[in-house]
Amino acid sequence: MKKFLSIMLAAAMALSLTACNNSSASSESSGSSAAESPADSGAAASTAESQAPAESGDGQLLSNPIALNSEGDIDMDTALAYETDYEAMKAYFESREVDPTKPVSENAQTNEKTMEVWNYLRSVYGKQVITCQQMMGNECYEDLVFYNATNDLTAMKGYDFIFCTGSYHSDDMIDEAIEWSKESGGLCAFTWHWNVPKDIDNPEGGYAFYTSEITNFSQVNAVTPGTKEYETVIHDIDLIATKIQRMESEGVTILFRPLHEASGAWFWWGLQGRDSATNEVFQKLWYMIYDRLENYHKLTNIIWVWNGQNPHTAIHPNAFDIEGIDRYYDQEDISAEALSTYYEKCYGELAGYDKYCAELAGMESTGKMMALTECGYIPDPEGIKAANTIWLYYMVWNGDFIYETDAAGKAMVDLNGTPHPNPKKGITNEMLAEYFSNDLYITHNKLPEFSFGVREIPQQIKNWEYFRICLLYTSDAAD
């Protein structure tokens, strides 16, 4: 009997991992000239090998091809021929009226699937809150915790381009996002823990995104043409563009949050003191990313999320759609009341940062949608109602923020593969059932049927359910 149970458990877990860990090829692109509006810039002919963008979910060709070399990597001669004109970019943003009811991307406004997501976000903002869970491991244990307690999942999942650049070469998270969108009809958010060489003169020495691990990578050089850092940045932006383009071809829209938490110095792109602020490093880097993805590659599936959370990282309101704040509560009192008070202060803090962006457009407020883009505890929906701090969405971090782990950091699971909710983070089955059923929260079951995907539970959940049934049947038979 024990041997049979072991075989069943191994088979089910293998199926679960397979469902969460498919791999596929990326698509590719070519260029244009800087600082024109996204509607006006055109793609220049590429002398490098290039692959036309894959067709969109409905068969329509979308963004520009991205130039690749013979090895399938970014063709740097072509990529470096395009440079962002920062002053022209700022002038372009300033020339347009700020209209928070429309995406800042003119390209996005031509993509029906992106507009479907956009219109949904606008329709629920201020009325309900979209639930979101950051994913990382391909076991998807967070989903199992939620589904076991509620027969439901979060409406949106957060993914990361962390494994796409530097020494990593994985499309796992791209695959997972496409599957979640197309096969489960879920919403997708992406951030980017951007790995760069620890020593720009010795890339073989490893890559990192934490400032403390980087010994020789100049922020200022990263936005200065002709430097090694600049070439690294250009390569990586264009490489990420191929990933976004692949999702575009599959009809997947993403809420993209680059350069997150730039208020601190813990990430290399964050504020490093006076040098960063006076040289407008963050602004130049943001405009460079925006310009290349929007004007050069003309991607149509991006909704932009600003997470600078500091006066010195303020950008023009016409360069982002949603503003977010990342905050991790670190006090002993984790009651719903204490957390609600904390998150109410975070909401007010983000509203304060909004004013700095608004000033760049001569406004008092940008009117942009506000989100709790990262947090360590699920907010109490009743606390949100009471404070009238109706975020567009909240996103809790992954791993032991949701489930219990052992001394080695591995998930603690039952015989049937079900992870344990982490009570140290306030997570219990009862709390999840209460929160997910609250009319304020939009969960997966409460999403509408979008045109880009069917609203089915993920295959990994089906595998887990199947195994539970097999285990129950086997246990009954043994009795």
XYZ file of C-alpha atoms in Angstrom:
479
model
C 0.000 0.000 0.000
C 2.756 2.460 0.946
C 4.541 1.682 -2.302
C 1.359 2.320 -4.295
C 0.775 5.638 -2.520
C 4.352 6.677 -3.209
C 3.973 5.903 -6.898
C 0.692 7.840 -7.080
C 2.190 10.840 -5.290
C 5.243 10.911 -7.541
C 3.112 10.663 -10.671
C 0.745 13.403 -9.597
C 3.519 15.775 -8.592
C 5.290 15.135 -11.904
C 2.081 16.034 -13.747
C 1.742 19.178 -11.646
C 5.275 20.304 -12.367
C 4.831 19.618 -16.070
C 1.663 21.692 -16.146
C 3.487 24.643 -14.586
C 6.761 24.298 -16.478
C 6.335 24.187 -20.242
C 9.045 25.651 -22.450
C 8.786 27.272 -25.857
C 10.695 29.418 -28.274
C 10.801 33.195 -28.192
C 10.008 35.510 -31.062
C 12.110 38.300 -32.449
C 12.394 42.096 -34.097
C 14.086 45.684 -35.967
C 14.164 49.426 -35.520
C 13.334 53.085 -36.191
C 14.404 56.574 -35.124
C 14.060 58.066 -31.685
C 11.584 60.389 -30.009
C 8.813 60.340 -32.564
C 5.351 59.551 -31.304
C 4.466 55.847 -31.305
C 1.939 56.579 -34.023
C 4.448 58.272 -36.311
C 7.732 56.357 -36.003
C 8.389 53.683 -38.611
C 10.554 50.593 -38.674
C 13.830 50.899 -40.552
C 14.928 48.042 -42.791
C 17.326 45.721 -40.980
C 20.553 44.424 -42.502
C 20.701 41.698 -39.833
C 18.741 38.501 -39.791
C 15.278 39.188 -38.452
C 12.080 37.349 -37.892
C 8.730 38.965 -38.459
C 6.605 39.173 -35.324
C 4.344 36.233 -34.808
C 0.736 36.822 -35.645
C -1.593 37.941 -32.898
C -4.170 35.665 -31.381
C -6.637 36.656 -34.101
C -4.125 36.361 -36.960
C -3.264 40.074 -37.249
C 0.394 41.134 -37.520
C 1.319 43.537 -34.762
C 4.671 45.030 -33.693
C 7.919 45.601 -35.574
C 10.390 42.749 -36.157
C 13.351 42.671 -33.758
C 16.773 42.302 -35.368
C 18.701 39.169 -34.396
C 22.177 37.935 -35.203
C 23.054 34.536 -36.637
C 23.062 33.019 -33.145
C 19.537 34.165 -32.424
C 20.605 36.880 -29.989
C 19.974 40.616 -30.306
C 21.872 42.133 -33.243
C 23.749 44.881 -31.432
C 24.792 46.854 -34.508
C 21.142 47.327 -35.397
C 20.051 47.859 -31.807
C 22.679 50.509 -31.067
C 21.804 52.451 -34.213
C 18.664 53.620 -32.396
C 19.128 56.066 -29.520
C 16.554 57.687 -27.291
C 16.424 61.483 -27.413
C 15.426 62.296 -23.835
C 14.600 65.923 -24.449
C 12.449 65.014 -27.433
C 10.709 62.345 -25.360
C 9.910 64.832 -22.610
C 8.677 67.332 -25.175
C 6.451 64.661 -26.684
C 4.919 63.795 -23.324
C 4.394 67.457 -22.497
C 2.674 68.088 -25.836
C -0.119 65.625 -25.073
C -3.082 66.084 -22.802
C -3.044 63.777 -19.781
C -6.075 61.498 -20.116
C -6.185 58.760 -17.460
C -9.182 57.147 -19.172
C -6.972 55.954 -22.047
C -3.721 53.960 -22.140
C -0.663 56.167 -22.577
C 0.429 53.809 -25.346
C -1.080 54.732 -28.687
C -0.048 51.270 -29.838
C -2.115 49.656 -27.098
C -5.152 51.548 -28.292
C -4.950 49.637 -31.589
C -4.937 46.189 -29.924
C -8.452 44.934 -29.192
C -7.318 42.465 -26.556
C -5.253 45.065 -24.716
C -8.177 47.460 -24.799
C -10.443 44.716 -23.476
C -8.191 44.408 -20.422
C -7.849 48.183 -20.126
C -11.579 48.796 -20.247
C -12.127 46.135 -17.617
C -9.558 47.727 -15.296
C -11.219 51.106 -15.709
C -14.679 49.657 -15.134
C -13.829 48.107 -11.755
C -11.445 50.768 -10.432
C -12.841 52.505 -7.373
C -15.523 49.847 -6.969
C -13.698 46.562 -6.473
C -10.151 45.293 -5.932
C -8.469 42.749 -8.214
C -6.707 39.990 -6.280
C -3.184 39.143 -7.472
C -0.514 36.652 -6.436
C 3.159 36.846 -7.362
C 4.411 33.523 -8.722
C 7.988 32.233 -8.811
C 8.428 28.489 -8.348
C 6.991 26.194 -10.992
C 5.271 24.128 -8.273
C 2.589 26.850 -8.035
C 2.021 26.072 -4.349
C 0.322 29.426 -3.835
C -2.478 28.319 -6.157
C -2.920 25.095 -4.216
C -3.277 26.981 -0.929
C -5.964 29.237 -2.397
C -7.866 26.542 -4.236
C -7.839 24.124 -1.321
C -9.441 26.777 0.886
C -11.792 28.480 -1.563
C -12.179 26.498 -4.810
C -10.961 29.727 -6.350
C -7.760 31.556 -7.342
C -6.619 35.135 -7.622
C -7.831 36.987 -10.713
C -4.317 38.073 -11.686
C -0.903 36.493 -11.345
C 2.401 38.293 -11.118
C 5.378 37.099 -13.154
C 8.980 38.247 -13.530
C 11.503 38.642 -16.351
C 14.230 37.756 -13.818
C 15.186 34.551 -15.643
C 15.290 36.082 -19.139
C 18.502 38.140 -18.965
C 21.988 37.883 -17.548
C 23.188 34.310 -17.087
C 19.619 32.975 -17.238
C 17.932 31.791 -20.420
C 14.513 30.582 -19.346
C 11.091 31.297 -20.806
C 9.253 29.397 -18.091
C 7.440 32.445 -16.766
C 6.517 33.551 -20.270
C 5.047 30.097 -20.874
C 3.151 30.213 -17.592
C 1.709 33.668 -18.322
C 0.525 32.599 -21.772
C -1.057 29.468 -20.347
C -2.749 31.396 -17.505
C -4.138 33.963 -19.928
C -5.250 31.670 -22.733
C -6.302 28.539 -20.852
C -7.629 30.128 -17.665
C -8.650 33.617 -18.827
C -6.582 35.241 -16.083
C -4.865 38.638 -15.974
C -1.058 38.989 -16.050
C 1.352 41.399 -14.362
C 5.135 41.442 -14.915
C 8.006 42.978 -13.033
C 11.708 42.729 -13.853
C 14.463 41.917 -11.386
C 17.083 43.029 -13.860
C 20.333 41.077 -13.625
C 23.431 42.884 -14.897
C 27.141 41.963 -14.667
C 28.512 42.330 -11.156
C 31.659 43.645 -12.830
C 31.065 45.144 -16.269
C 34.729 44.422 -17.146
C 34.307 40.759 -16.197
C 30.829 39.481 -17.118
C 31.954 35.910 -16.438
C 32.086 36.902 -12.768
C 28.343 36.601 -12.476
C 25.177 38.699 -12.591
C 23.020 40.327 -9.932
C 20.305 42.906 -9.382
C 21.101 43.726 -5.751
C 23.402 46.730 -5.425
C 25.293 45.048 -2.585
C 26.454 42.286 -4.937
C 27.556 44.600 -7.761
C 31.077 45.982 -7.688
C 31.488 47.704 -11.045
C 28.377 48.762 -12.963
C 27.816 52.505 -13.299
C 24.246 53.824 -13.233
C 25.203 56.931 -15.164
C 27.003 54.862 -17.800
C 23.878 52.720 -18.182
C 22.141 55.679 -19.841
C 25.253 56.982 -21.630
C 25.804 55.764 -25.224
C 29.242 54.376 -25.961
C 29.707 52.638 -22.600
C 29.716 48.923 -21.808
C 26.869 49.417 -19.349
C 24.770 51.127 -21.994
C 25.293 48.264 -24.442
C 24.223 45.785 -21.749
C 21.073 47.799 -21.037
C 20.152 48.118 -24.719
C 20.686 44.404 -25.284
C 18.514 43.463 -22.313
C 15.675 45.835 -23.149
C 15.486 44.461 -26.661
C 15.700 40.891 -25.370
C 12.754 41.544 -23.053
C 10.969 43.040 -26.054
C 11.142 39.640 -27.771
C 9.431 38.074 -24.764
C 6.697 40.695 -24.668
C 6.264 40.357 -28.417
C 5.797 36.624 -28.068
C 3.038 37.237 -25.528
C 1.557 39.867 -27.833
C 1.401 37.273 -30.614
C -0.545 34.995 -28.236
C -3.042 37.720 -27.374
C -1.644 38.274 -23.870
C -1.706 41.759 -22.343
C 0.649 42.534 -19.459
C 0.731 45.124 -16.710
C 4.458 45.897 -16.910
C 6.226 47.304 -13.832
C 9.886 47.945 -14.694
C 12.421 49.629 -12.378
C 10.317 48.843 -9.325
C 11.055 50.119 -5.810
C 13.467 52.690 -7.206
C 13.075 54.798 -4.069
C 15.751 52.726 -2.335
C 19.319 51.768 -3.130
C 18.881 48.000 -2.829
C 18.442 47.514 -6.597
C 21.060 48.830 -9.028
C 18.476 51.001 -10.824
C 17.327 52.612 -7.567
C 18.350 55.960 -6.148
C 22.045 55.848 -5.261
C 22.135 59.323 -3.757
C 22.763 62.763 -5.223
C 24.479 61.372 -8.336
C 21.374 59.454 -9.359
C 18.964 62.303 -8.726
C 20.946 65.122 -10.319
C 21.687 63.069 -13.423
C 18.029 61.975 -13.729
C 19.234 58.395 -14.132
C 15.874 56.860 -13.290
C 13.976 59.134 -15.659
C 16.397 58.510 -18.518
C 16.292 54.773 -17.971
C 12.485 54.739 -17.804
C 12.148 56.841 -20.960
C 14.685 54.617 -22.710
C 12.682 51.487 -21.897
C 9.418 53.190 -22.841
C 10.829 54.607 -26.075
C 12.320 51.342 -27.273
C 9.271 49.220 -26.476
C 6.701 51.735 -27.699
C 8.343 53.780 -30.464
C 11.048 51.453 -31.754
C 9.471 48.009 -31.411
C 5.871 49.283 -31.351
C 4.593 46.674 -28.940
C 0.842 46.858 -28.448
C 0.197 44.779 -25.333
C 1.688 46.832 -22.502
C -0.120 48.679 -19.708
C 2.559 50.658 -17.861
C 2.935 50.616 -14.055
C 5.148 53.231 -12.333
C 6.566 52.088 -8.996
C 9.171 54.775 -8.356
C 7.616 55.829 -5.011
C 9.898 58.853 -4.535
C 9.948 62.524 -5.653
C 13.305 61.945 -7.369
C 11.850 59.169 -9.536
C 8.851 61.177 -10.752
C 8.101 60.821 -14.468
C 5.574 62.516 -16.731
C 2.016 61.152 -16.353
C 1.939 60.420 -20.071
C 4.606 57.740 -19.518
C 2.560 55.456 -17.235
C -0.987 54.186 -16.693
C -1.004 52.907 -13.130
C 0.970 54.022 -10.099
C 1.924 51.557 -7.418
C 3.570 51.263 -4.041
C 5.407 48.284 -2.523
C 5.181 48.019 1.243
C 5.962 45.173 3.643
C 4.476 45.387 7.122
C 7.015 44.342 9.771
C 5.268 44.695 13.143
C 4.235 41.894 15.524
C 0.551 42.826 15.526
C -0.817 41.250 12.347
C -4.468 41.735 13.177
C -6.786 42.847 10.395
C -7.163 46.197 12.166
C -3.408 46.831 12.378
C -2.850 45.852 8.763
C -5.761 48.005 7.591
C -4.325 51.031 9.381
C -0.938 50.380 7.786
C -2.328 49.987 4.270
C -4.418 53.136 4.675
C -1.192 55.041 5.347
C 0.383 53.433 2.269
C -2.520 54.654 0.154
C -1.996 58.201 1.391
C 1.744 57.897 0.788
C 1.201 56.884 -2.831
C -1.227 59.769 -3.332
C 1.584 62.048 -2.151
C 4.022 60.650 -4.720
C 1.384 61.134 -7.392
C 1.630 64.896 -6.893
C 5.273 64.935 -7.984
C 4.387 63.285 -11.280
C 1.402 65.597 -11.670
C 3.629 68.650 -11.234
C 5.531 67.665 -14.381
C 2.278 68.133 -16.295
C 1.166 71.247 -14.411
C -1.570 69.318 -12.595
C -2.553 68.763 -8.984
C -3.287 65.077 -9.526
C -2.663 62.677 -12.395
C -5.944 60.804 -11.926
C -4.100 57.527 -12.528
C -5.263 54.233 -11.077
C -3.487 53.313 -7.831
C -2.324 49.821 -6.837
C -0.673 48.045 -3.932
C 1.867 46.508 -6.272
C 3.639 44.399 -3.634
C 2.822 43.530 -0.044
C 3.467 40.850 2.527
C -0.048 40.346 3.874
C -3.402 40.084 2.128
C -5.336 43.253 3.008
C -8.635 42.912 4.852
C -11.385 43.831 2.343
C -13.569 45.286 5.091
C -10.681 47.498 6.184
C -10.316 48.756 2.621
C -14.016 49.558 2.484
C -13.930 51.383 5.800
C -10.966 53.538 4.763
C -12.219 53.966 1.182
C -8.786 53.065 -0.136
C -9.982 51.115 -3.163
C -6.781 49.916 -4.805
C -6.975 48.729 -8.412
C -5.270 45.551 -7.216
C -3.068 44.189 -4.482
C -0.268 41.671 -5.049
C 1.168 39.518 -2.257
C 4.690 38.147 -2.623
C 5.255 34.439 -3.123
C 6.589 31.510 -1.111
C 6.362 31.649 2.670
C 4.246 34.777 2.455
C 1.487 32.274 1.621
C 2.543 28.784 2.725
C 4.639 27.276 5.494
C 8.198 26.215 4.732
C 10.661 23.981 6.543
C 14.151 24.850 7.747
C 15.472 24.368 4.208
C 12.900 26.754 2.774
C 10.864 24.042 1.090
C 7.085 23.976 1.182
C 5.536 21.835 3.888
C 2.937 19.656 2.174
C 0.502 16.916 3.148
C 0.630 13.418 1.702
C -1.741 14.570 -1.042
C 0.628 17.381 -2.031
C -1.334 20.200 -0.394
C 0.863 22.960 1.122
C 0.080 24.356 4.558
C -1.193 27.958 4.801
C 1.247 30.126 6.773
C -0.467 31.419 9.932
C 2.551 33.636 10.663
C 1.400 35.696 7.695
C -2.198 35.534 8.827
C -3.051 32.913 6.228
C -5.661 30.358 7.264
C -8.248 28.465 5.246
C -11.000 30.334 7.076
C -9.482 33.747 6.359
C -9.013 32.941 2.676
C -12.596 31.705 2.347
C -13.874 34.870 4.009
C -11.738 37.274 1.989
C -12.222 35.603 -1.406
C -16.002 35.551 -0.951
C -16.131 39.254 -0.067
C -17.912 41.279 -2.745
C -15.046 43.799 -2.820
C -12.534 41.275 -4.079
C -12.407 40.114 -7.697
C -11.130 36.555 -7.822
C -10.685 34.203 -10.747
C -14.240 32.888 -10.473
C -15.600 36.436 -10.588
C -13.784 37.493 -13.762
C -15.792 37.937 -16.955
C -15.190 35.682 -19.939
C -12.508 37.544 -21.896
C -12.058 36.982 -25.621
C -8.392 36.019 -25.216
C -8.945 32.885 -23.142
C -11.346 30.415 -21.586
C -11.922 30.665 -17.830
C -10.857 27.196 -16.713
C -8.882 26.159 -13.665
C -5.209 25.443 -14.450
C -4.194 21.924 -15.395
C -1.957 21.718 -12.350
C -5.023 22.167 -10.114
C -6.861 19.452 -12.032
C -3.893 17.105 -11.559
C -3.854 17.841 -7.834
C -7.602 17.212 -7.540
C -7.265 13.952 -9.440
C -4.548 12.758 -7.124
C -6.607 13.662 -4.045
C -9.503 11.591 -5.388
C -7.177 8.663 -6.128
C -5.693 8.894 -2.651
C -9.128 9.028 -1.024
C -10.315 6.031 -3.061
C -7.164 4.105 -2.167
C -7.566 4.922 1.545
C -11.226 3.810 1.513
C -10.282 0.594 -0.264
C -7.591 -0.093 2.318
C -10.104 0.357 5.120
